[in-house]
Coordinates of C-alpha atoms in Angstrom, one line a residue:
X1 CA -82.4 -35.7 7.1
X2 CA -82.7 -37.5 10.2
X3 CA -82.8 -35.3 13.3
X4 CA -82.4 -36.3 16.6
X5 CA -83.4 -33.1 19.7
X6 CA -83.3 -32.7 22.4
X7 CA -85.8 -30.4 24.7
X8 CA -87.9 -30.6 21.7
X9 CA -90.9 -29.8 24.0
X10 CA -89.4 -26.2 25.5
X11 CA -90.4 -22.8 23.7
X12 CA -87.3 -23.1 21.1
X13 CA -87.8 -26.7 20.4
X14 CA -91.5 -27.2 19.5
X15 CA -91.0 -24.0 16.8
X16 CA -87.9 -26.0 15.7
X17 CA -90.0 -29.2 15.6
X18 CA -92.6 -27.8 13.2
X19 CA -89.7 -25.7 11.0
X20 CA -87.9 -29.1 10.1
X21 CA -91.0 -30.9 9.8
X22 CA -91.6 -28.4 7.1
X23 CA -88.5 -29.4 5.3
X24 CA -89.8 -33.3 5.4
X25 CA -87.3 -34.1 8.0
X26 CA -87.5 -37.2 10.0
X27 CA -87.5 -36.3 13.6
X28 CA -87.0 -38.0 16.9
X29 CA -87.2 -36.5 20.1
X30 CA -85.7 -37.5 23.5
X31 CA -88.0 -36.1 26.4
X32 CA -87.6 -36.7 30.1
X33 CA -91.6 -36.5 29.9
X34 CA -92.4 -38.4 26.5
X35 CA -96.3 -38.8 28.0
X36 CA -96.4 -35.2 27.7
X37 CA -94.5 -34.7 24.6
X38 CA -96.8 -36.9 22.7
X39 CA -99.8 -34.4 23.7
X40 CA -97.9 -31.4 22.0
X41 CA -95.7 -32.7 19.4
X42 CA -97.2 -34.3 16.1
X43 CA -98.0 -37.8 16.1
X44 CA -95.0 -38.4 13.0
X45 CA -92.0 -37.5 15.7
X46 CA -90.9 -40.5 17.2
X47 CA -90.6 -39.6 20.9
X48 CA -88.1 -41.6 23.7
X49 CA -87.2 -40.9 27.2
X50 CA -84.1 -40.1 28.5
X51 CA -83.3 -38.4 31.7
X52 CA -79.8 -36.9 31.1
X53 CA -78.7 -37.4 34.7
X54 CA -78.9 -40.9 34.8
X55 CA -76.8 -42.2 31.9
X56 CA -76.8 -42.7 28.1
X57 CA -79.8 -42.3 26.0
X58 CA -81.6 -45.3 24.0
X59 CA -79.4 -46.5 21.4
X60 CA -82.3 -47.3 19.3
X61 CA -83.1 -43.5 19.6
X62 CA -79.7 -42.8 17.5
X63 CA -79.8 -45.5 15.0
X64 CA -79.1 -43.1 11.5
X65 CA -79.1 -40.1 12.8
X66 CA -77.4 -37.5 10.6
X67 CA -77.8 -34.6 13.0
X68 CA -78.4 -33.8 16.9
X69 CA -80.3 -30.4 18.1
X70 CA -79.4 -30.6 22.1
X71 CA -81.8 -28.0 23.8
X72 CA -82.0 -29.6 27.4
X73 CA -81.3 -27.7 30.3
X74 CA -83.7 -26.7 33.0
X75 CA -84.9 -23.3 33.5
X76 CA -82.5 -20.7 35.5
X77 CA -85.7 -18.3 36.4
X78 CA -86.3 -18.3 39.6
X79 CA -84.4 -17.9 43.1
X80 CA -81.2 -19.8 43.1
X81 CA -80.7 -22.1 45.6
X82 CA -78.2 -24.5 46.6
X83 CA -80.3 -27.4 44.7
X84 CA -81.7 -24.9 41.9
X85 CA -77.5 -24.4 41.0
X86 CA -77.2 -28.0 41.3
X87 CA -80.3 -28.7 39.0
X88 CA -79.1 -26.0 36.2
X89 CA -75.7 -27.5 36.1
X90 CA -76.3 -31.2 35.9
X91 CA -79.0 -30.6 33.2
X92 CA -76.7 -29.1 30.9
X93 CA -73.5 -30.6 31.8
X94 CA -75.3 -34.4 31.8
X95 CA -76.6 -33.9 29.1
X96 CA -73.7 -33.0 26.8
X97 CA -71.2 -35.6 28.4
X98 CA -73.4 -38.3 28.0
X99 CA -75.0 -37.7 24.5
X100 CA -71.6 -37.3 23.4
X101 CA -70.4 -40.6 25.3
X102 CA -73.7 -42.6 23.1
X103 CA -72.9 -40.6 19.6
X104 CA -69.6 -41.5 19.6
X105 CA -70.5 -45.0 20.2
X106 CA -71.8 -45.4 17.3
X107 CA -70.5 -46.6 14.0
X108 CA -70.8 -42.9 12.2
X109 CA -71.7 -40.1 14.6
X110 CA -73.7 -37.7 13.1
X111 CA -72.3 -35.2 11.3
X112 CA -72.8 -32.0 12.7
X113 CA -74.5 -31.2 16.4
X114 CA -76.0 -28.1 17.3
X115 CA -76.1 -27.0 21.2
X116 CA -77.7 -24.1 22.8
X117 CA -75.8 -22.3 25.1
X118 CA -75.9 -19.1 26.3
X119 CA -74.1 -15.8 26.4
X120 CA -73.4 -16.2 30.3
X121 CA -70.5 -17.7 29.5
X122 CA -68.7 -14.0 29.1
X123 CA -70.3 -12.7 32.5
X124 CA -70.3 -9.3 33.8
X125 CA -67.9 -7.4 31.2
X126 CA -69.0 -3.9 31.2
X127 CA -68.7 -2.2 27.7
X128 CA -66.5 -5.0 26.3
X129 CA -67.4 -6.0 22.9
X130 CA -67.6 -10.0 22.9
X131 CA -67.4 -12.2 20.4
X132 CA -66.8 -16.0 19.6
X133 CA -63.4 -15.5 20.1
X134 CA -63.9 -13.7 23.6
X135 CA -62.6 -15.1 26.8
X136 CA -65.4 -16.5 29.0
X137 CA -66.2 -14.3 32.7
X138 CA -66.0 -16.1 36.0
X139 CA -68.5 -16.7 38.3
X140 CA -71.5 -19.4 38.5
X141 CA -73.1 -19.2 35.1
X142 CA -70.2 -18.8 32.8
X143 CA -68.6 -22.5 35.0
X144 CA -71.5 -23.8 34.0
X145 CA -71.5 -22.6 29.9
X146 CA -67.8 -23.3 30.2
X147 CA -68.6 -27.2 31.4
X148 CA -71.9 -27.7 29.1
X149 CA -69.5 -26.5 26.1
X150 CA -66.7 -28.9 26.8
X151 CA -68.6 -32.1 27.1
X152 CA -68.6 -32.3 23.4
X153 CA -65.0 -32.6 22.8
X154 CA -64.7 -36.1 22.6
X155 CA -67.7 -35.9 19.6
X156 CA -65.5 -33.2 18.2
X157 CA -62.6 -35.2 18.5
X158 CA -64.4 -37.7 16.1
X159 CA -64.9 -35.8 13.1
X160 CA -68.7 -34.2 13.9
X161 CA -68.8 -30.4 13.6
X162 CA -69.8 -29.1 16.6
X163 CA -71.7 -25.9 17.3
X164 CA -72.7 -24.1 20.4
X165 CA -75.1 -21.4 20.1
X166 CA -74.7 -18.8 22.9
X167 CA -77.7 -17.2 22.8
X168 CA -78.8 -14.0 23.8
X169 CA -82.5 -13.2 25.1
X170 CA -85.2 -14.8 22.7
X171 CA -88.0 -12.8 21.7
X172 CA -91.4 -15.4 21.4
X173 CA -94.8 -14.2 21.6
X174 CA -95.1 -17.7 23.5
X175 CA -92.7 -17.6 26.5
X176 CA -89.2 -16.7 27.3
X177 CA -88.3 -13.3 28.4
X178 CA -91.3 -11.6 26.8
X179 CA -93.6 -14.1 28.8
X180 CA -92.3 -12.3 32.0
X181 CA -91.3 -8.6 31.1
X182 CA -94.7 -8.0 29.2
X183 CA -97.6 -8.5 32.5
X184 CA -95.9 -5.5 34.1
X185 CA -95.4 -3.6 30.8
X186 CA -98.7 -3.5 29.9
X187 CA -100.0 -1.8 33.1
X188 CA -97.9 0.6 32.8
X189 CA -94.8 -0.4 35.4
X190 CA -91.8 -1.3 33.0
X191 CA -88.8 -0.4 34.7
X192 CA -84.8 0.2 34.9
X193 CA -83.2 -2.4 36.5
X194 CA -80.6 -1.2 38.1
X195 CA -78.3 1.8 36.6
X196 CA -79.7 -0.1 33.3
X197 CA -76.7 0.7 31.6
X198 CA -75.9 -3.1 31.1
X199 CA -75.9 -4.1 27.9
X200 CA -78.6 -6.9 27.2
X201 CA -77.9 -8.8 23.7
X202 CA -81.5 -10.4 22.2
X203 CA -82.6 -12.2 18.9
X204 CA -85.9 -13.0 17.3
X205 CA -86.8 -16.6 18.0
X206 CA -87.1 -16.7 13.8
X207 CA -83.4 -15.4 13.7
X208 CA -82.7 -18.2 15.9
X209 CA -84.7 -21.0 14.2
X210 CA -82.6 -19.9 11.2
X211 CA -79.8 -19.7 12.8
X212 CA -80.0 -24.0 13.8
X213 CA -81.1 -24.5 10.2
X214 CA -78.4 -23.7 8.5
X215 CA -76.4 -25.2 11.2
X216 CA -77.8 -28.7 11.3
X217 CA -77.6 -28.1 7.4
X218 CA -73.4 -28.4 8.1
X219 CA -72.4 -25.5 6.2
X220 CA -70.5 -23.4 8.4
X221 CA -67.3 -24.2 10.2
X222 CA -67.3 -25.7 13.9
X223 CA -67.1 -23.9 16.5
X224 CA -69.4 -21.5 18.7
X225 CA -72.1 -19.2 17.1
X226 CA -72.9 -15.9 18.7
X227 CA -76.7 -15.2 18.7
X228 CA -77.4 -11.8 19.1
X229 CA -79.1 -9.1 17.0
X230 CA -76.8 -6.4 15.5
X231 CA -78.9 -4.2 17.3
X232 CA -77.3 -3.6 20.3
X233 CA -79.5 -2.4 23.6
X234 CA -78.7 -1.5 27.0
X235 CA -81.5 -2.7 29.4
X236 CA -83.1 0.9 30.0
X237 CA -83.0 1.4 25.9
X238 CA -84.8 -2.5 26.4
X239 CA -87.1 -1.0 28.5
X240 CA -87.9 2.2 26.6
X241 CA -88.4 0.2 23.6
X242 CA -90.8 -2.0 24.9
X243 CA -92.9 0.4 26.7
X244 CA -93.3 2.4 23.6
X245 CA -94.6 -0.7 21.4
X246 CA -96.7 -1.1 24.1
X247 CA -97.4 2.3 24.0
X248 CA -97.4 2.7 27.8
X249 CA -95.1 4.4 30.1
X250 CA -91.6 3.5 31.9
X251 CA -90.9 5.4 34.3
X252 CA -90.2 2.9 37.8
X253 CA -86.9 2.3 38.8
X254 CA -85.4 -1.0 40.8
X255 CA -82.0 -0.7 43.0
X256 CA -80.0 -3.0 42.4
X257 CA -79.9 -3.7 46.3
X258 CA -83.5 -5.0 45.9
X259 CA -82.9 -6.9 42.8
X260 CA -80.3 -8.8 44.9
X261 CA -82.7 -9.1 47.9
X262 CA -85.6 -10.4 46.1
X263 CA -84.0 -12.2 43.5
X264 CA -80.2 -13.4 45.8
X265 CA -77.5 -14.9 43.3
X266 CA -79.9 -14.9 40.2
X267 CA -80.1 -11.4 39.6
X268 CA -76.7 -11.2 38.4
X269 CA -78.2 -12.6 35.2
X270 CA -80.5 -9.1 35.3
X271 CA -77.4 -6.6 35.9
X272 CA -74.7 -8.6 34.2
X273 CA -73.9 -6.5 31.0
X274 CA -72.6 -9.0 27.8
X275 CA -72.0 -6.8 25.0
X276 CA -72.0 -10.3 22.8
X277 CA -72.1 -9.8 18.7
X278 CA -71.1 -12.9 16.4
X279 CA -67.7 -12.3 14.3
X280 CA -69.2 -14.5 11.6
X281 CA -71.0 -13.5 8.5
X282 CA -72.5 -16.8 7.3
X283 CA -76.2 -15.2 9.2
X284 CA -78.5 -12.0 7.8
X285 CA -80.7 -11.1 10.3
X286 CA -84.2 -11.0 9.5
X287 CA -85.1 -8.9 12.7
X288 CA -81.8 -6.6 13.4
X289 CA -83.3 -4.1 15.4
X290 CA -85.8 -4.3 18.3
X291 CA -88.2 -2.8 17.3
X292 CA -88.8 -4.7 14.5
X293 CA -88.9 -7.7 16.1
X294 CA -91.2 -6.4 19.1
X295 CA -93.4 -5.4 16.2
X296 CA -93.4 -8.4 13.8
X297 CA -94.2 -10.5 17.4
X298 CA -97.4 -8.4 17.6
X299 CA -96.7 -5.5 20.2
X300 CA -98.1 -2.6 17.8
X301 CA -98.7 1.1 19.0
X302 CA -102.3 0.9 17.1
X303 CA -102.9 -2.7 18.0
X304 CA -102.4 -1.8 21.7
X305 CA -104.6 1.3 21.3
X306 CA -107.8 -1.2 20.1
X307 CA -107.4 -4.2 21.1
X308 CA -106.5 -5.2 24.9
X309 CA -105.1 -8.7 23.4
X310 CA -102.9 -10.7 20.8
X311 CA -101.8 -14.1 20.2
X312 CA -99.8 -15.2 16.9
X313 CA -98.5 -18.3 15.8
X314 CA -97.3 -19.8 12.8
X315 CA -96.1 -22.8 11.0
X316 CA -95.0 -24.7 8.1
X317 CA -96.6 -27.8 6.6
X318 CA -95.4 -29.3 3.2
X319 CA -98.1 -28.7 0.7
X320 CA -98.5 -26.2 -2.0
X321 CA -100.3 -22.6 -1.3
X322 CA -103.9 -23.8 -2.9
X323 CA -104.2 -26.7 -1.5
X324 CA -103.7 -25.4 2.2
X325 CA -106.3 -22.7 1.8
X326 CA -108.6 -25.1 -0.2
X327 CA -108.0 -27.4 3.2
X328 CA -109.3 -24.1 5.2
X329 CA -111.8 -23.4 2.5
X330 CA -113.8 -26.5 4.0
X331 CA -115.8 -25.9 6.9
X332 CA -115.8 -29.6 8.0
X333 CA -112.0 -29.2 8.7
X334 CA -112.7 -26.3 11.5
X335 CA -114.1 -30.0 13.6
X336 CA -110.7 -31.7 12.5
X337 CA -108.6 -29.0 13.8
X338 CA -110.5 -28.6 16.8
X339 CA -109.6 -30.2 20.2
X340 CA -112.1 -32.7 20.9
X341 CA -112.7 -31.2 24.7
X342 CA -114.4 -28.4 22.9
X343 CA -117.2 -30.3 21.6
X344 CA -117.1 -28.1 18.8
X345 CA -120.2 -28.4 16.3
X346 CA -121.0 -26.0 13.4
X347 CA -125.1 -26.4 13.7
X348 CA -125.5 -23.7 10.3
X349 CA -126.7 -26.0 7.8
X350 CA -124.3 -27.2 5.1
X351 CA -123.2 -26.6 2.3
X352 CA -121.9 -23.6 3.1
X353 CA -120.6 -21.2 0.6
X354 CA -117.5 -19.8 2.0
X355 CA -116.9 -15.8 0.8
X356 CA -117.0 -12.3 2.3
X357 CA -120.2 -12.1 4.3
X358 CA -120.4 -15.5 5.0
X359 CA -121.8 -16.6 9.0
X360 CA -121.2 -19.7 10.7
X361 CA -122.9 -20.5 13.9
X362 CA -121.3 -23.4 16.3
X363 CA -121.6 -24.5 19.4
X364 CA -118.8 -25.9 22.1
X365 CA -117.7 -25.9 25.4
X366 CA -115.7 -24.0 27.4
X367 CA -114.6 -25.6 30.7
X368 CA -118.1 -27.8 30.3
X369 CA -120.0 -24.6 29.9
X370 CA -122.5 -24.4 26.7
X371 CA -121.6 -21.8 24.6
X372 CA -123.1 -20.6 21.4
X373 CA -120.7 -19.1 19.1
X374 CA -121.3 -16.7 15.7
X375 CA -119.2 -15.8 13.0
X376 CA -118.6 -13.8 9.7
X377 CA -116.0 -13.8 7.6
X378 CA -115.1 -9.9 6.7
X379 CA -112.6 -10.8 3.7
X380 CA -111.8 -13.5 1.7
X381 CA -108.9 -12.8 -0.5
X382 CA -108.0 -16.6 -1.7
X383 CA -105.4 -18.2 -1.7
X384 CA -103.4 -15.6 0.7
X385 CA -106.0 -14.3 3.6
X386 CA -109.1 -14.5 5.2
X387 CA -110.4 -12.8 8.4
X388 CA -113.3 -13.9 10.4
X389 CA -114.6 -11.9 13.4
X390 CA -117.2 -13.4 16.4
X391 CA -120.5 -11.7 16.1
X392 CA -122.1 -13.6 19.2
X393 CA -120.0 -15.1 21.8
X394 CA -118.6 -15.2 24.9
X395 CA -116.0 -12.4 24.3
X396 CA -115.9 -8.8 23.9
X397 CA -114.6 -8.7 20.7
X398 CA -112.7 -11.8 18.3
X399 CA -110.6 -10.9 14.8
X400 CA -108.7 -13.8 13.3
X401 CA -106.7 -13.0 10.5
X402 CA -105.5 -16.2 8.8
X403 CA -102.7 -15.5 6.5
X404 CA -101.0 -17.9 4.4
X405 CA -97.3 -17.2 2.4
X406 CA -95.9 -19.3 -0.5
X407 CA -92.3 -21.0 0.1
X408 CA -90.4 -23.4 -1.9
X409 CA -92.3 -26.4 -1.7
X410 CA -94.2 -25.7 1.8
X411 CA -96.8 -23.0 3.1
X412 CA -96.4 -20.7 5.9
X413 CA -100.1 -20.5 8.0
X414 CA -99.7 -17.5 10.4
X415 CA -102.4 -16.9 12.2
X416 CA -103.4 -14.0 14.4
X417 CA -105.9 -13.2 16.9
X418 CA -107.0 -9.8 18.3
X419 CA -109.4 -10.2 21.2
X420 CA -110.9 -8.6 24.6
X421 CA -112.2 -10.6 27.7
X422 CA -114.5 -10.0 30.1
X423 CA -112.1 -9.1 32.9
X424 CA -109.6 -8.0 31.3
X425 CA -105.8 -8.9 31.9
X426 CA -106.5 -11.1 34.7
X427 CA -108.8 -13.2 33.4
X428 CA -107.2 -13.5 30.0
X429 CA -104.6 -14.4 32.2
X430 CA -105.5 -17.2 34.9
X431 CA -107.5 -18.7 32.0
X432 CA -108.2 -17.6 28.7
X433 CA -105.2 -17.2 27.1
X434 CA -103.8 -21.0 28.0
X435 CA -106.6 -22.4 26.6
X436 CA -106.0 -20.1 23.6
X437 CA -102.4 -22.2 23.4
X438 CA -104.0 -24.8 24.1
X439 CA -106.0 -24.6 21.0
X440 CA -103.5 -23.7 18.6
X441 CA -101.3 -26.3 19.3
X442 CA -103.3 -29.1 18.7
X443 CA -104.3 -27.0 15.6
X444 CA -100.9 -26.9 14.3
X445 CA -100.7 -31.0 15.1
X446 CA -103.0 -32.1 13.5
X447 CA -102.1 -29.7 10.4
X448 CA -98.8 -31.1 10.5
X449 CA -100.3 -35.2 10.3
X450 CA -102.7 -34.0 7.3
X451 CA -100.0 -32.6 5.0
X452 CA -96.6 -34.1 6.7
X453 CA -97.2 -37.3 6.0

């Protein structure tokens, strides 16, 4: 398929990029930043600007296009003010009138578009169980889901299926929620927001990259999509879930008076309680209770006890299992997937043998500073795993378990890293783990151009 997206660059979209990548889709992205788009997104993704605001979108952007992915909208964190409202709203609301205005332009629209939206559009309802079907709230937020939603009538009214995905917190090990709950968490100072009685519906950024898939696939009929984890959570059970992943305590309390002082019109989205659950049954979710999906993102009781960090990531590329680990099985392609600021060089002399016991000595820079680098692979189990640990190096302790599943006609490369700092928190904070991102992102690019082509 051809797949037009939009806000392919935010924390859903570039997971969504490499997903449909996988499948051998042809993508295109519209980005109001397309310079820094074409730093993070694989060099087969066509990439155009287009700044909602200010009209229609490139027509050449939409020539074929069998389906639209609209994730645009800017961020809501953050005090509201008067130009922060105005900013949330146009995004959104913009965006949908005038994509809609240019796809229905066109000679065949695409067939199906999928829209985020968001599970403000119900409000504050208490205990109320909502569904698709549910009336929407009042207040800022649900105007603005309400507005977002209904520029895509006149694209309905054409024949495209339409569906808006209201979507509950998403769970990422690489941003969202997590991204701002987890620094206070992990030094022991989760808390109750509020009476915490509100109920807070989440889902597993996998459940929602499935969730889109089988929506731009066009098999479901139109209308809005709930996406929310059967496993339903007040914030306080939130909190008490988290902390005990984390295996730390939660015992700190915030008034709501001081949510509202800190935080003004904005932390209504903290104490607003959406008891939101999707009617439909087309969707099994892979991560239904927290949790589980806390747990498959990393946040392990025994993890936490040993190691003071993780970072996972994963992707799909569209080759067959052996050939992807006979790819890794080649220490000349640790240089390809290496950003070139790194200077990375492996100085042990080749050829190397790869197998259990196996060192490899390198040397790169970090931030311009020398560093020598040493290490060992632990286990080799081919073509599913391998695990290699730093035995010299710049921190206090490096695991990186590369893990690799079979799936019809593509591999999944999940990749996971267990490591300490010198410093701890705040230093893996201000600067190791972005450069850790950093990394892994251009790894995954240029993993993408070797077998996506």
């Amino acid at each position: 398929m051809k797949i037009l997206i939009t806000g392919g660059t935010g924390l859903i979209g570039r997971s969504l990029v490499d997903r449909l990548l996988a499948r051998n889709d042809s993508l295109t992205v519209l980005s109001r930043r397309p310079s820094h788009a074409r730093t993070i997104l694989p060099s087969t993704v066509s990439i155009y600007e287009w700044r909602a605001e200010t009209g229609l979108p490139p027509l050449e952007s939409l020539e074929g296009i069998d389906a639209v992915v609209n994730l645009a909208g800017a961020p809501i964190q953050g005090r509201w003010t008067r130009k922060k409202k105005l900013n949330i709203l146009q995004s959104r609301t913009a965006a949908s009138r005038n994509l809609s205005e240019a796809l229905t332009s066109l000679r065949h629209p695409p067939s199906q578009l999928v829209s985020a939206s968001a599970v403000g559009y119900y409000g504050d309802r208490g205990d109320e169980v909502l569904t698709e079907d549910s009336d929407p709230g009042q207040g800022f937020l649900p105007n603005v889901v309400q507005e977002w939603e209904r520029g895509w009538e006149p694209l309905i009214a054409a024949g495209s299926r339409v569906y808006p995905i209201r979507f509950g917190l998403v769970l990422s090990p690489h941003g969202g929620v997590l991204k701002n709950l987890l620094p206070a968490w992990r030094l022991g100072l989760g808390v109750k927001i509020g009476t915490g009685s509100q109920w807070w519906p989440w889902v597993h950024i996998e459940d929602a990259l499935d969730l889109i898939e089988t929506l731009v696939d066009g098999d479901v009929a139109s209308g809005p999509v709930v996406a929310a984890a059967p496993g339903e959570v007040t914030q306080a059970q939130f909190a008490d879930v988290l902390a005990k992943v984390l295996h730390r305590p939660r015992f700190l309390r915030v008034p709501e008076f001081a949510i509202n002082t800190i935080l003004g019109e904005m932390a209504f989205e903290l104490t607003a309680s959406r008891r939101a659950t999707s009617s439909l049954d087309f969707h099994s979710y892979r991560f239904p209770e927290l949790r589980l999906a806390l747990e498959d993102l990393g946040f392990t009781r025994e993890r936490r006890k040993k190691h003071a960090h993780r970072y996972q990531t994963e992707t799909e590329v569209n080759a067959p299992i052996d050939e992807v680990f006979k790819f890794f099985s080649n220490p000349d392609n640790l240089e390809t997937l290496t950003p070139p600021w790194l200077h990375f060089k492996i100085v042990t002399q080749q050829p190397l043998e790869i197998k259990t016991g196996t060192t490899i000595d390198y040397r790169l820079r970090i931030h311009r500073v020398p560093v020598s680098w040493q290490s060992k692979i632990t286990e080799w189990s081919p073509p599913f795993r391998f695990i290699d640990i730093q035995t010299k190096g710049p921190y206090r302790s490096w695991s990186h378990i590369h893990e690799f599943e079979e799936l019809p006609g593509r591999t999944l490369v999940r990749d996971t890293i267990d490591y300490e700092v010198p410093g701890g928190f705040i230093v893996d904070r201000l600067f190791v783990r972005n450069d850790i991102e950093r990394i892994f992102n251009y790894r995954q690019n240029k993993l993408h151009e070797f077998f996506n082509k």
